[in-house]
Amino acid sequence: MKYSSTRGGERGLSFRDAVMGGLARDGGLLLPESFPDVSDQLRDWQDLPFNDLAVEVMRPYVDFPDEVLRDLVSRSYRSFRDEAVTPLVKVGDRYVLELFHGPTLAFKDVALQFLGNVFEHFLAESDREMNIVAATSGDTGSAAIQGVRGKSGIRIFVMHPKGRTSPLQERQMTTVLDENVFNLAVEGTFDDCQAMVKALFNDLEFRDRAALGAVNSINWARVLAQVTYYAYAALRLTRDTGATAVQFAVPTGNFGDIFAGYVARGMGFPIERLVLATNENDILTRFFNTGLYTATEVVPTISPSMDIQVASNFERYLYDLTGRDGQAVSELMAAFARTKTMDLSQRLDAIQGGVIQAASGNREQTLATIKACYDQHGYLLDPHTAVGYFVADRYLSDETPMVCLATAHPAKFPHAIQEALGRNEAHHPILAALADLPTRCETLAPDAATLKSYVGEKAGCA
Ligand SMILES: *Cc1c(COP(=O)(O)O)cnc(C)c1O
């Protein structure tokens, strides 16, 4: 498989180039030149355990020998505490796909355990080093750190918006004391952190000198690793219920997770609809309902990992929407950079007629959903999952089973649970153990130059 940029400036890249480079050199995102159609194989795959199916899903996109791919997959998912890796649980009139059994109790482990192993594999092959620079609104940081901690040849610099991630999420990052891990608290928003990462990557000279690597969901290997659980859930449920297709409700921030569902459907997995769910930061919902993509201020919510306005993976969808027209995407992105708005209302029919339907859930609706689900079914939703669960209500159907993606364990967000139930019922021993551990973190001003000199110094290439 070859990879090309959403802005048309690069094509013919290998999987290795796409993964190690992260972002295309023209500022675009990398995508495979096609999504192979696997519909003919689905019948043979429906009984496969998670790891075996993951290998089938990933095979067309990677250039590893089969035994290497198998080894990377099995080492990545060994760290999950459930035999099914991502188990499906029936909750009332729908299914919950639990994606939080990895080391940091969030779905991002599915992608980042894999990515860490892929990096290690490529670096060992070439005897090189790499410096990962990442922005996190909460869960990405700890999952990325767990993916690469202690790995030789890799340093990781993780920026989080100071005071804006949950205290527990912060401790999940700052209690990791491995020498190759640098935690940075930035005095700004998540969008500031993300802009700093992009600026560093667009400094091509520094990018090469420091061998920068990306773990944000702009990295194609992350999206790819997430296609696996859409495939798994769609095959299991169509097999077990006799339905011809399923639908997913996806709590969304950077559009990475739902884009993986879009790819799964593009490959022919039986997916009828993807319900995009946002919190009060609803730029994507407004886009899918009006065709206008207009950034406003980020507001802090009880589902902080979705507190994003500029969704980095949206450009991948745009590329598909414009019929893979890199020139059109470049122009749209340039206009958006200037005016904070992008007008695609003339394509509204195509947007609304597609597989993605979008709606929002606010704070009250999220809290009420957590309470109702717990009271009625004894099942505790984390606030991100609850946004999707709430929005899913209006799309429930007898013919098409609804799968709500559970993106985090509720114990990661005790304040929301406390507020929803009047008491905290969410506990997890891994999180309880963090309270007594020492931490390490430095504060950083929100500008790219400061970040550049920090990374340059630690990486010995200033
Ligand atoms: C990151 C995250 C999301 C949003 O995922 P995107 O890929 O950014 O859309 C939702 N829920 C949780 C718990 C997350 O950590």
mmCIF file with all atom_site columns, C-alpha atoms in Angstrom, residues 29-116:
data_model
loop_
_atom_site.group_PDB
_atom_site.id
_atom_site.type_symbol
_atom_site.label_atom_id
_atom_site.label_alt_id
_atom_site.label_comp_id
_atom_site.label_asym_id
_atom_site.label_entity_id
_atom_site.label_seq_id
_atom_site.pdbx_PDB_ins_code
_atom_site.Cartn_x
_atom_site.Cartn_y
_atom_site.Cartn_z
_atom_site.occupancy
_atom_site.B_iso_or_equiv
_atom_site.pdbx_formal_charge
_atom_site.auth_seq_id
_atom_site.auth_comp_id
_atom_site.auth_asym_id
_atom_site.auth_atom_id
_atom_site.pdbx_PDB_model_num
ATOM 1  C CA . LEU A 1 29  ? -2.274  14.216  6.580  1.00 0.00 ? 29  LEU A CA 1
ATOM 2  C CA . LEU A 1 30  ? -1.315  10.876  5.087  1.00 0.00 ? 30  LEU A CA 1
ATOM 3  C CA . LEU A 1 31  ? -3.856  8.409   3.780  1.00 0.00 ? 31  LEU A CA 1
ATOM 4  C CA . PRO A 1 32  ? -3.587  5.090   1.962  1.00 0.00 ? 32  PRO A CA 1
ATOM 5  C CA . GLU A 1 33  ? -4.245  5.418   -1.749 1.00 0.00 ? 33  GLU A CA 1
ATOM 6  C CA . SER A 1 34  ? -7.276  3.141   -1.380 1.00 0.00 ? 34  SER A CA 1
ATOM 7  C CA . PHE A 1 35  ? -9.319  1.257   1.194  1.00 0.00 ? 35  PHE A CA 1
ATOM 8  C CA . PRO A 1 36  ? -9.172  -2.370  0.033  1.00 0.00 ? 36  PRO A CA 1
ATOM 9  C CA . ASP A 1 37  ? -12.594 -4.014  -0.270 1.00 0.00 ? 37  ASP A CA 1
ATOM 10 C CA . VAL A 1 38  ? -12.702 -7.086  1.960  1.00 0.00 ? 38  VAL A CA 1
ATOM 11 C CA . SER A 1 39  ? -16.449 -7.863  1.714  1.00 0.00 ? 39  SER A CA 1
ATOM 12 C CA . ASP A 1 40  ? -15.778 -11.253 0.123  1.00 0.00 ? 40  ASP A CA 1
ATOM 13 C CA . GLN A 1 41  ? -13.801 -12.387 3.142  1.00 0.00 ? 41  GLN A CA 1
ATOM 14 C CA . LEU A 1 42  ? -16.169 -11.359 5.909  1.00 0.00 ? 42  LEU A CA 1
ATOM 15 C CA . ARG A 1 43  ? -17.865 -14.754 6.162  1.00 0.00 ? 43  ARG A CA 1
ATOM 16 C CA . ASP A 1 44  ? -14.506 -16.420 6.820  1.00 0.00 ? 44  ASP A CA 1
ATOM 17 C CA . TRP A 1 45  ? -13.555 -13.850 9.405  1.00 0.00 ? 45  TRP A CA 1
ATOM 18 C CA . GLN A 1 46  ? -16.664 -13.767 11.572 1.00 0.00 ? 46  GLN A CA 1
ATOM 19 C CA . ASP A 1 47  ? -15.427 -16.224 14.204 1.00 0.00 ? 47  ASP A CA 1
ATOM 20 C CA . LEU A 1 48  ? -11.880 -14.886 14.447 1.00 0.00 ? 48  LEU A CA 1
ATOM 21 C CA . PRO A 1 49  ? -10.604 -13.791 17.861 1.00 0.00 ? 49  PRO A CA 1
ATOM 22 C CA . PHE A 1 50  ? -9.674  -10.118 18.133 1.00 0.00 ? 50  PHE A CA 1
ATOM 23 C CA . ASN A 1 51  ? -5.949  -10.496 17.427 1.00 0.00 ? 51  ASN A CA 1
ATOM 24 C CA . ASP A 1 52  ? -6.425  -12.678 14.349 1.00 0.00 ? 52  ASP A CA 1
ATOM 25 C CA . LEU A 1 53  ? -9.000  -10.304 12.908 1.00 0.00 ? 53  LEU A CA 1
ATOM 26 C CA . ALA A 1 54  ? -6.706  -7.340  13.652 1.00 0.00 ? 54  ALA A CA 1
ATOM 27 C CA . VAL A 1 55  ? -4.000  -8.997  11.557 1.00 0.00 ? 55  VAL A CA 1
ATOM 28 C CA . GLU A 1 56  ? -6.435  -9.466  8.635  1.00 0.00 ? 56  GLU A CA 1
ATOM 29 C CA . VAL A 1 57  ? -7.619  -5.852  8.864  1.00 0.00 ? 57  VAL A CA 1
ATOM 30 C CA . MET A 1 58  ? -4.122  -4.393  8.998  1.00 0.00 ? 58  MET A CA 1
ATOM 31 C CA . ARG A 1 59  ? -2.382  -6.663  6.492  1.00 0.00 ? 59  ARG A CA 1
ATOM 32 C CA . PRO A 1 60  ? -3.233  -4.719  3.300  1.00 0.00 ? 60  PRO A CA 1
ATOM 33 C CA . TYR A 1 61  ? -1.925  -1.466  4.813  1.00 0.00 ? 61  TYR A CA 1
ATOM 34 C CA . VAL A 1 62  ? 1.424   -2.529  6.252  1.00 0.00 ? 62  VAL A CA 1
ATOM 35 C CA . ASP A 1 63  ? 4.587   -3.879  4.708  1.00 0.00 ? 63  ASP A CA 1
ATOM 36 C CA . PHE A 1 64  ? 5.708   -6.205  7.495  1.00 0.00 ? 64  PHE A CA 1
ATOM 37 C CA . PRO A 1 65  ? 6.186   -9.911  6.919  1.00 0.00 ? 65  PRO A CA 1
ATOM 38 C CA . ASP A 1 66  ? 3.175   -11.724 8.368  1.00 0.00 ? 66  ASP A CA 1
ATOM 39 C CA . GLU A 1 67  ? 4.993   -13.125 11.382 1.00 0.00 ? 67  GLU A CA 1
ATOM 40 C CA . VAL A 1 68  ? 6.189   -9.639  12.347 1.00 0.00 ? 68  VAL A CA 1
ATOM 41 C CA . LEU A 1 69  ? 2.664   -8.239  12.124 1.00 0.00 ? 69  LEU A CA 1
ATOM 42 C CA . ARG A 1 70  ? 1.319   -11.131 14.223 1.00 0.00 ? 70  ARG A CA 1
ATOM 43 C CA . ASP A 1 71  ? 3.982   -10.571 16.832 1.00 0.00 ? 71  ASP A CA 1
ATOM 44 C CA . LEU A 1 72  ? 3.352   -6.798  16.993 1.00 0.00 ? 72  LEU A CA 1
ATOM 45 C CA . VAL A 1 73  ? -0.394  -7.329  17.366 1.00 0.00 ? 73  VAL A CA 1
ATOM 46 C CA . SER A 1 74  ? -0.115  -9.993  20.015 1.00 0.00 ? 74  SER A CA 1
ATOM 47 C CA . ARG A 1 75  ? 2.418   -8.044  22.078 1.00 0.00 ? 75  ARG A CA 1
ATOM 48 C CA . SER A 1 76  ? 0.243   -4.925  21.838 1.00 0.00 ? 76  SER A CA 1
ATOM 49 C CA . TYR A 1 77  ? -2.951  -6.547  23.087 1.00 0.00 ? 77  TYR A CA 1
ATOM 50 C CA . ARG A 1 78  ? -1.387  -8.768  25.732 1.00 0.00 ? 78  ARG A CA 1
ATOM 51 C CA . SER A 1 79  ? -1.497  -5.752  28.049 1.00 0.00 ? 79  SER A CA 1
ATOM 52 C CA . PHE A 1 80  ? -5.326  -5.711  27.926 1.00 0.00 ? 80  PHE A CA 1
ATOM 53 C CA . ARG A 1 81  ? -7.129  -7.112  30.930 1.00 0.00 ? 81  ARG A CA 1
ATOM 54 C CA . ASP A 1 82  ? -9.939  -8.819  29.006 1.00 0.00 ? 82  ASP A CA 1
ATOM 55 C CA . GLU A 1 83  ? -9.547  -11.920 26.907 1.00 0.00 ? 83  GLU A CA 1
ATOM 56 C CA . ALA A 1 84  ? -11.717 -10.455 24.133 1.00 0.00 ? 84  ALA A CA 1
ATOM 57 C CA . VAL A 1 85  ? -9.506  -7.288  24.188 1.00 0.00 ? 85  VAL A CA 1
ATOM 58 C CA . THR A 1 86  ? -12.557 -5.109  23.383 1.00 0.00 ? 86  THR A CA 1
ATOM 59 C CA . PRO A 1 87  ? -15.583 -6.994  24.800 1.00 0.00 ? 87  PRO A CA 1
ATOM 60 C CA . LEU A 1 88  ? -19.182 -6.267  23.772 1.00 0.00 ? 88  LEU A CA 1
ATOM 61 C CA . VAL A 1 89  ? -21.623 -5.956  26.659 1.00 0.00 ? 89  VAL A CA 1
ATOM 62 C CA . LYS A 1 90  ? -25.422 -5.862  26.297 1.00 0.00 ? 90  LYS A CA 1
ATOM 63 C CA . VAL A 1 91  ? -26.844 -2.890  28.200 1.00 0.00 ? 91  VAL A CA 1
ATOM 64 C CA . GLY A 1 92  ? -30.614 -2.500  27.909 1.00 0.00 ? 92  GLY A CA 1
ATOM 65 C CA . ASP A 1 93  ? -31.620 -1.955  24.292 1.00 0.00 ? 93  ASP A CA 1
ATOM 66 C CA . ARG A 1 94  ? -28.092 -1.613  22.917 1.00 0.00 ? 94  ARG A CA 1
ATOM 67 C CA . TYR A 1 95  ? -24.507 -2.826  23.155 1.00 0.00 ? 95  TYR A CA 1
ATOM 68 C CA . VAL A 1 96  ? -21.526 -1.191  24.760 1.00 0.00 ? 96  VAL A CA 1
ATOM 69 C CA . LEU A 1 97  ? -18.129 -1.885  23.208 1.00 0.00 ? 97  LEU A CA 1
ATOM 70 C CA . GLU A 1 98  ? -15.683 -1.636  26.102 1.00 0.00 ? 98  GLU A CA 1
ATOM 71 C CA . LEU A 1 99  ? -12.461 -0.184  24.740 1.00 0.00 ? 99  LEU A CA 1
ATOM 72 C CA . PHE A 1 100 ? -10.941 0.625   28.135 1.00 0.00 ? 100 PHE A CA 1
ATOM 73 C CA . HIS A 1 101 ? -9.222  -2.564  29.260 1.00 0.00 ? 101 HIS A CA 1
ATOM 74 C CA . GLY A 1 102 ? -5.713  -1.377  28.349 1.00 0.00 ? 102 GLY A CA 1
ATOM 75 C CA . PRO A 1 103 ? -3.033  0.019   30.693 1.00 0.00 ? 103 PRO A CA 1
ATOM 76 C CA . THR A 1 104 ? -4.479  3.557   31.006 1.00 0.00 ? 104 THR A CA 1
ATOM 77 C CA . LEU A 1 105 ? -8.175  2.594   30.981 1.00 0.00 ? 105 LEU A CA 1
ATOM 78 C CA . ALA A 1 106 ? -8.990  4.569   27.818 1.00 0.00 ? 106 ALA A CA 1
ATOM 79 C CA . PHE A 1 107 ? -9.597  3.479   24.230 1.00 0.00 ? 107 PHE A CA 1
ATOM 80 C CA . LYS A 1 108 ? -6.440  5.227   23.079 1.00 0.00 ? 108 LYS A CA 1
ATOM 81 C CA . ASP A 1 109 ? -4.447  2.260   24.377 1.00 0.00 ? 109 ASP A CA 1
ATOM 82 C CA . VAL A 1 110 ? -5.768  0.169   21.464 1.00 0.00 ? 110 VAL A CA 1
ATOM 83 C CA . ALA A 1 111 ? -3.869  2.404   19.062 1.00 0.00 ? 111 ALA A CA 1
ATOM 84 C CA . LEU A 1 112 ? -0.912  3.475   21.161 1.00 0.00 ? 112 LEU A CA 1
ATOM 85 C CA . GLN A 1 113 ? 0.175   0.082   22.456 1.00 0.00 ? 113 GLN A CA 1
ATOM 86 C CA . PHE A 1 114 ? 0.404   -0.908  18.789 1.00 0.00 ? 114 PHE A CA 1
ATOM 87 C CA . LEU A 1 115 ? 2.101   2.298   17.659 1.00 0.00 ? 115 LEU A CA 1
ATOM 88 C CA . GLY A 1 116 ? 4.789   2.062   20.371 1.00 0.00 ? 116 GLY A CA 1
#
